[in-house]
Amino acid sequence: MLKMKEYLKKFMDSHSGYAFDFYLAEWQTDFLRFFNSQTNYNITKTTLSLKATVEKDKKKYSFSLSNPSEKEVEEALKEGMALLPTLPADSDFAGFEDNKDLFSYPDMSSSLEKVPAEKKIEILTALSEMAGRYDFGIYGTFITLLIHGYKMNSTGLDKEVFVSPVMLDVKGVSRKNMVTVIHSYGGNDLAHFDLASFSGELEAKIKRATLDIVDVEPGEYTVILGPHAAGELLRYLMFASYAATVDRGSSYFKGKLNEKVFPDIFSVISDPLHPQLITVPYNEDGHIARRLPLVEKGVFKNFVVNHYYANKLKMEKNGSVGLAAMVLDKGTMSLEEMIKSIDRGLYISNIHYMNFINQQETSVTGLTRDGTFLIENGKITKVVNNLRYTEKLAEIFKHTEALENVQHPVPVSENYGNFEIFSSLIPHVKTSKFKITSSTRTI
C-alpha cells in the first residue's frame, strides 16, 4: 500500500495541470456467519481499494479499482484525463477538501488480532446454550474489520485513516414457530461488551417471544420503539439534515433552522469520538470529524455540510459525519416503567423494508420485524404478527412521550463488498398515535 501511495503522489506532482483526489485503503475482515447455532462459514479477506477523482476546468471523472497494479491505475487515470474535455462542467465545484487538521489516534491495534475466531466462538457458544434452553437457535454475524488507508488530494491533504471495529448481530429464532428477536453490539473493541449482560438481555427477549401469537387491528397505537426500530426511523428522518437534501429540495428541515420541531426531551448529536461508538476520524471528504448538535431540546440546530455544499449553498462547512455517529439523548424512565405506563399498545423491536412515500414530508411505509408485542395493562402479554405501518417520521418523534434512561449501541453494516461499520446510541422511545395500517398475519 505504501508503494502505491508514493506512486499516486508522484503522479499528482507530475501532472500539475490537473487536480486529483485519492482514497487508498487496505480493507481486511474476518467475517463469521452463524446459522441455527452452528458456524456457517468464516471468511478472512484482504482487499486493496482505490477511489480516485481527476479534475480540470471544473470537469470531474471518478473511478474505483480493487487490488490494482500501478499500470492499471495509470491507465485509468490517463483514460479519465482524456475523457475530461467531453464532460460537462460543474460550475459549483470549488476544489477538493482543504482542511489539514489531523486526527490523533490513541490506539491503532487491530480488532482481528484482539478478537480472534476462538473468542468469537466462545461468545457464540454461550449464547447458543442459553437460547437452546428455550428451543431457540441463534443466527447472525460476528465481524471484525480493519480499514487502514490514506486520503490525499491536490490541496496537499495527506491523512492516515484507521478504523478497526467489532460488530455482533444476533437473531434468536424459535424452532417451534419462527418468532424472531434481535440483539446487537458494535464498538471499537469489546471494552464495553459484557457477555453476561448481553446474554441476559437477549434471554429476556427470547422469553417474551415464547408467548402466544395474535393479530391486532389497524389503528393508532401508543408504541415503545426498541433501539433498532427507533434508530432506523431516526436515521431515515435525520438524513434530511444533510445539505445535499436541501439542494435537492427534499429536506424536511429546510427553512426550519433554529425552530422548535420536536419536544423538549428530544436531542440528537453526531458524536464521532463518543467512547461507546465506533470512532470516525474523518468524513468522506477528508475533513477531520467534528461533534455536531443536530437537534437540541427539540430545536433543529445544524445541517451536515461538506466542502462541496458549503460552497454551493453558501453554508458553513462543519466536518460532521452525520448519521455515522448518531446519539439520541437518553431520558429518565426505565423500560419497565415505560411498559407499565401503557394500558394497551405495542412494543416494536425492529423495522424491515422501509421506503419513503414522500421524502420531504418524511412519509414512509414499512414492516415491523424481530419481535412485535402487545402491551396490555402495563405488561407485555402476546407476540403480534408483523405489521405494516404508514407514518410520517417527523410525527413519530413529535409525539415522543418518554425516552429510556439507558442508551444501547446499534451497529449498522452493509455486510457485502468493502463495507464499513458505523454505530449509534439509542434508548427505547415511547411515542403515541403510531399508525398501523394492516397485519401481515405472519411472523
Tab-separated table of N, CA and C in Angstrom, residues 118-207:
chain	number	residue	atom	x	y	z
A	118	GLU	N	-11.425	-17.755	17.882
A	118	GLU	CA	-11.653	-18.535	19.108
A	118	GLU	C	-12.497	-17.760	20.110
A	119	LYS	N	-12.245	-16.465	20.231
A	119	LYS	CA	-13.016	-15.627	21.151
A	119	LYS	C	-14.456	-15.497	20.669
A	120	LYS	N	-14.640	-15.332	19.370
A	120	LYS	CA	-15.990	-15.244	18.827
A	120	LYS	C	-16.777	-16.518	19.108
A	121	ILE	N	-16.135	-17.658	18.860
A	121	ILE	CA	-16.821	-18.942	19.053
A	121	ILE	C	-17.166	-19.170	20.527
A	122	GLU	N	-16.286	-18.719	21.422
A	122	GLU	CA	-16.569	-18.825	22.864
A	122	GLU	C	-17.834	-18.050	23.231
A	123	ILE	N	-17.961	-16.832	22.701
A	123	ILE	CA	-19.135	-15.996	22.978
A	123	ILE	C	-20.379	-16.613	22.359
A	124	LEU	N	-20.277	-17.044	21.116
A	124	LEU	CA	-21.435	-17.610	20.430
A	124	LEU	C	-21.884	-18.927	21.066
A	125	THR	N	-20.954	-19.715	21.565
A	125	THR	CA	-21.310	-20.971	22.230
A	125	THR	C	-22.149	-20.706	23.474
A	126	ALA	N	-21.749	-19.688	24.245
A	126	ALA	CA	-22.518	-19.336	25.449
A	126	ALA	C	-23.918	-18.857	25.082
A	127	LEU	N	-24.036	-18.054	24.041
A	127	LEU	CA	-25.345	-17.560	23.614
A	127	LEU	C	-26.201	-18.691	23.064
A	128	SER	N	-25.569	-19.602	22.328
A	128	SER	CA	-26.302	-20.737	21.768
A	128	SER	C	-26.860	-21.632	22.873
A	129	GLU	N	-26.057	-21.884	23.906
A	129	GLU	CA	-26.515	-22.731	25.019
A	129	GLU	C	-27.684	-22.085	25.750
A	130	MET	N	-27.622	-20.764	25.940
A	130	MET	CA	-28.735	-20.082	26.590
A	130	MET	C	-29.997	-20.183	25.735
A	131	ALA	N	-29.884	-19.874	24.439
A	131	ALA	CA	-31.052	-19.882	23.551
A	131	ALA	C	-31.635	-21.292	23.425
A	132	GLY	N	-30.762	-22.288	23.435
A	132	GLY	CA	-31.222	-23.660	23.282
A	132	GLY	C	-32.143	-24.109	24.386
A	133	ARG	N	-32.002	-23.516	25.566
A	133	ARG	CA	-32.878	-23.897	26.689
A	133	ARG	C	-34.340	-23.533	26.407
A	134	TYR	N	-34.566	-22.616	25.464
A	134	TYR	CA	-35.925	-22.193	25.102
A	134	TYR	C	-36.311	-22.716	23.718
A	135	ASP	N	-35.525	-23.651	23.197
A	135	ASP	CA	-35.725	-24.203	21.854
A	135	ASP	C	-35.629	-23.111	20.791
A	136	PHE	N	-34.650	-22.221	20.983
A	136	PHE	CA	-34.327	-21.183	20.003
A	136	PHE	C	-32.937	-21.450	19.440
A	137	GLY	N	-32.750	-21.195	18.158
A	137	GLY	CA	-31.424	-21.168	17.562
A	137	GLY	C	-30.971	-19.732	17.408
A	138	ILE	N	-29.664	-19.534	17.296
A	138	ILE	CA	-29.165	-18.191	17.051
A	138	ILE	C	-28.582	-18.123	15.644
A	139	TYR	N	-28.816	-16.984	15.007
A	139	TYR	CA	-28.380	-16.719	13.642
A	139	TYR	C	-27.747	-15.323	13.615
A	140	GLY	N	-26.862	-15.084	12.669
A	140	GLY	CA	-26.338	-13.733	12.528
A	140	GLY	C	-24.895	-13.685	12.095
A	141	THR	N	-24.213	-12.588	12.447
A	141	THR	CA	-22.830	-12.368	12.037
A	141	THR	C	-22.012	-11.818	13.207
A	142	PHE	N	-20.743	-12.184	13.217
A	142	PHE	CA	-19.787	-11.650	14.185
A	142	PHE	C	-18.591	-11.197	13.336
A	143	ILE	N	-18.414	-9.890	13.237
A	143	ILE	CA	-17.464	-9.321	12.280
A	143	ILE	C	-16.382	-8.530	13.002
A	144	THR	N	-15.140	-8.745	12.623
A	144	THR	CA	-14.048	-7.841	12.974
A	144	THR	C	-13.514	-7.264	11.666
A	145	LEU	N	-13.170	-5.978	11.706
A	145	LEU	CA	-12.850	-5.254	10.480
A	145	LEU	C	-11.656	-4.346	10.708
A	146	LEU	N	-10.816	-4.225	9.705
A	146	LEU	CA	-9.693	-3.301	9.747
A	146	LEU	C	-9.628	-2.549	8.427
A	147	ILE	N	-9.758	-1.227	8.495
A	147	ILE	CA	-9.582	-0.367	7.328
A	147	ILE	C	-8.429	0.578	7.626
A	148	HIS	N	-7.370	0.472	6.835
A	148	HIS	CA	-6.177	1.298	7.025
A	148	HIS	C	-5.823	1.890	5.670
A	149	GLY	N	-5.796	3.211	5.600
A	149	GLY	CA	-5.535	3.825	4.310
A	149	GLY	C	-5.124	5.279	4.398
A	150	TYR	N	-5.196	5.946	3.248
A	150	TYR	CA	-4.757	7.337	3.144
A	150	TYR	C	-5.712	8.109	2.251
A	151	LYS	N	-6.031	9.319	2.710
A	151	LYS	CA	-6.816	10.271	1.924
A	151	LYS	C	-5.867	11.369	1.466
A	152	MET	N	-5.761	11.556	0.154
A	152	MET	CA	-4.814	12.530	-0.409
A	152	MET	C	-5.501	13.304	-1.526
A	153	ASN	N	-5.099	14.556	-1.686
A	153	ASN	CA	-5.566	15.298	-2.858
A	153	ASN	C	-4.600	16.426	-3.209
A	154	SER	N	-4.931	17.163	-4.226
A	154	SER	CA	-4.027	18.174	-4.773
A	154	SER	C	-3.938	19.442	-3.940
A	155	THR	N	-4.739	19.560	-2.881
A	155	THR	CA	-4.592	20.714	-1.981
A	155	THR	C	-3.456	20.491	-0.982
A	156	GLY	N	-2.863	19.294	-0.997
A	156	GLY	CA	-1.828	18.939	-0.029
A	156	GLY	C	-2.342	18.060	1.084
A	157	LEU	N	-3.609	17.698	1.005
A	157	LEU	CA	-4.192	16.798	2.003
A	157	LEU	C	-3.474	15.454	1.964
A	158	ASP	N	-3.066	14.967	3.134
A	158	ASP	CA	-2.417	13.656	3.238
A	158	ASP	C	-2.700	13.125	4.631
A	159	LYS	N	-3.761	12.311	4.744
A	159	LYS	CA	-4.248	11.898	6.058
A	159	LYS	C	-4.347	10.382	6.150
A	160	GLU	N	-3.872	9.860	7.258
A	160	GLU	CA	-3.966	8.435	7.503
A	160	GLU	C	-5.327	8.107	8.102
A	161	VAL	N	-5.969	7.093	7.553
A	161	VAL	CA	-7.283	6.661	8.014
A	161	VAL	C	-7.147	5.278	8.645
A	162	PHE	N	-7.667	5.138	9.868
A	162	PHE	CA	-7.582	3.846	10.564
A	162	PHE	C	-8.837	3.645	11.394
A	163	VAL	N	-9.555	2.569	11.109
A	163	VAL	CA	-10.683	2.143	11.949
A	163	VAL	C	-10.640	0.628	12.019
A	164	SER	N	-10.991	0.074	13.184
A	164	SER	CA	-10.967	-1.391	13.332
A	164	SER	C	-12.043	-1.830	14.324
A	165	PRO	N	-13.311	-1.765	13.895
A	165	PRO	CA	-14.419	-2.052	14.811
A	165	PRO	C	-14.790	-3.528	14.894
A	166	VAL	N	-15.687	-3.787	15.835
A	166	VAL	CA	-16.269	-5.114	16.069
A	166	VAL	C	-17.783	-4.978	15.998
A	167	MET	N	-18.421	-5.965	15.378
A	167	MET	CA	-19.888	-5.967	15.314
A	167	MET	C	-20.409	-7.382	15.541
A	168	LEU	N	-21.333	-7.500	16.494
A	168	LEU	CA	-22.029	-8.759	16.757
A	168	LEU	C	-23.523	-8.522	16.573
A	169	ASP	N	-24.118	-9.243	15.649
A	169	ASP	CA	-25.542	-9.099	15.338
A	169	ASP	C	-26.190	-10.470	15.491
A	170	VAL	N	-27.071	-10.626	16.489
A	170	VAL	CA	-27.642	-11.930	16.836
A	170	VAL	C	-29.157	-11.908	16.693
A	171	LYS	N	-29.675	-12.917	15.989
A	171	LYS	CA	-31.117	-13.150	15.982
A	171	LYS	C	-31.394	-14.470	16.682
A	172	GLY	N	-32.304	-14.411	17.634
A	172	GLY	CA	-32.823	-15.629	18.215
A	172	GLY	C	-34.061	-16.045	17.450
A	173	VAL	N	-34.122	-17.296	16.994
A	173	VAL	CA	-35.235	-17.768	16.162
A	173	VAL	C	-35.849	-19.011	16.804
A	174	SER	N	-37.160	-18.953	17.050
A	174	SER	CA	-37.862	-20.080	17.651
A	174	SER	C	-37.925	-21.245	16.669
A	175	ARG	N	-37.510	-22.420	17.128
A	175	ARG	CA	-37.616	-23.595	16.280
A	175	ARG	C	-39.064	-24.104	16.209
A	176	LYS	N	-39.913	-23.597	17.082
A	176	LYS	CA	-41.314	-24.007	17.112
A	176	LYS	C	-42.154	-23.262	16.085
A	177	ASN	N	-41.988	-21.920	16.026
A	177	ASN	CA	-42.882	-21.132	15.163
A	177	ASN	C	-42.190	-19.988	14.422
A	178	MET	N	-40.854	-19.927	14.472
A	178	MET	CA	-40.054	-18.949	13.723
A	178	MET	C	-40.203	-17.513	14.221
A	179	VAL	N	-40.735	-17.306	15.435
A	179	VAL	CA	-40.703	-15.968	16.035
A	179	VAL	C	-39.239	-15.568	16.217
A	180	THR	N	-38.915	-14.310	15.886
A	180	THR	CA	-37.526	-13.849	15.973
A	180	THR	C	-37.395	-12.669	16.929
A	181	VAL	N	-36.206	-12.569	17.529
A	181	VAL	CA	-35.826	-11.391	18.311
A	181	VAL	C	-34.404	-11.012	17.899
A	182	ILE	N	-34.007	-9.770	18.184
A	182	ILE	CA	-32.696	-9.301	17.747
A	182	ILE	C	-31.964	-8.610	18.888
A	183	HIS	N	-30.643	-8.781	18.898
A	183	HIS	CA	-29.802	-8.086	19.870
A	183	HIS	C	-28.433	-7.875	19.227
A	184	SER	N	-27.826	-6.713	19.454
A	184	SER	CA	-26.593	-6.369	18.734
A	184	SER	C	-25.611	-5.635	19.630
A	185	TYR	N	-24.361	-5.643	19.177
A	185	TYR	CA	-23.295	-4.863	19.809
A	185	TYR	C	-22.375	-4.340	18.713
A	186	GLY	N	-21.919	-3.122	18.885
A	186	GLY	CA	-20.922	-2.562	17.975
A	186	GLY	C	-20.029	-1.599	18.724
A	187	GLY	N	-18.728	-1.657	18.468
A	187	GLY	CA	-17.792	-0.757	19.139
A	187	GLY	C	-16.412	-0.855	18.524
A	188	ASN	N	-15.495	-0.023	19.034
A	188	ASN	CA	-14.110	-0.094	18.574
A	188	ASN	C	-13.461	-1.420	18.954
A	189	ASP	N	-13.953	-2.012	20.029
A	189	ASP	CA	-13.430	-3.274	20.536
A	189	ASP	C	-14.503	-3.867	21.444
A	190	LEU	N	-14.125	-4.798	22.306
A	190	LEU	CA	-15.087	-5.400	23.234
A	190	LEU	C	-15.024	-4.778	24.631
A	191	ALA	N	-14.425	-3.596	24.739
A	191	ALA	CA	-14.262	-2.962	26.048
A	191	ALA	C	-15.604	-2.702	26.725
A	192	HIS	N	-16.640	-2.408	25.945
A	192	HIS	CA	-17.957	-2.124	26.519
A	192	HIS	C	-18.902	-3.315	26.372
A	193	PHE	N	-18.357	-4.484	26.024
A	193	PHE	CA	-19.179	-5.685	25.868
A	193	PHE	C	-19.065	-6.548	27.112
A	194	ASP	N	-20.202	-6.882	27.691
A	194	ASP	CA	-20.251	-7.784	28.838
A	194	ASP	C	-21.127	-8.970	28.451
A	195	LEU	N	-20.531	-10.155	28.387
A	195	LEU	CA	-21.256	-11.329	27.909
A	195	LEU	C	-22.470	-11.641	28.773
A	196	ALA	N	-22.314	-11.556	30.083
A	196	ALA	CA	-23.432	-11.881	30.970
A	196	ALA	C	-24.599	-10.919	30.729
A	197	SER	N	-24.289	-9.624	30.585
A	197	SER	CA	-25.334	-8.635	30.340
A	197	SER	C	-25.982	-8.840	28.975
A	198	PHE	N	-25.146	-9.051	27.955
A	198	PHE	CA	-25.664	-9.253	26.598
A	198	PHE	C	-26.557	-10.491	26.554
A	199	SER	N	-26.094	-11.579	27.154
A	199	SER	CA	-26.865	-12.813	27.162
A	199	SER	C	-28.169	-12.652	27.934
A	200	GLY	N	-28.110	-11.933	29.064
A	200	GLY	CA	-29.308	-11.709	29.864
A	200	GLY	C	-30.363	-10.901	29.129
A	201	GLU	N	-29.926	-9.875	28.391
A	201	GLU	CA	-30.862	-9.048	27.635
A	201	GLU	C	-31.466	-9.832	26.478
A	202	LEU	N	-30.637	-10.647	25.810
A	202	LEU	CA	-31.167	-11.487	24.739
A	202	LEU	C	-32.134	-12.525	25.304
A	203	GLU	N	-31.817	-13.087	26.457
A	203	GLU	CA	-32.697	-14.080	27.083
A	203	GLU	C	-34.055	-13.480	27.425
A	204	ALA	N	-34.068	-12.251	27.926
A	204	ALA	CA	-35.338	-11.601	28.260
A	204	ALA	C	-36.204	-11.442	27.007
A	205	LYS	N	-35.562	-11.128	25.879
A	205	LYS	CA	-36.312	-11.004	24.629
A	205	LYS	C	-36.838	-12.359	24.168
A	206	ILE	N	-36.016	-13.389	24.302
A	206	ILE	CA	-36.437	-14.732	23.908
A	206	ILE	C	-37.627	-15.193	24.749
A	207	LYS	N	-37.594	-14.911	26.045
A	207	LYS	CA	-38.715	-15.308	26.915
A	207	LYS	C	-40.019	-14.666	26.434
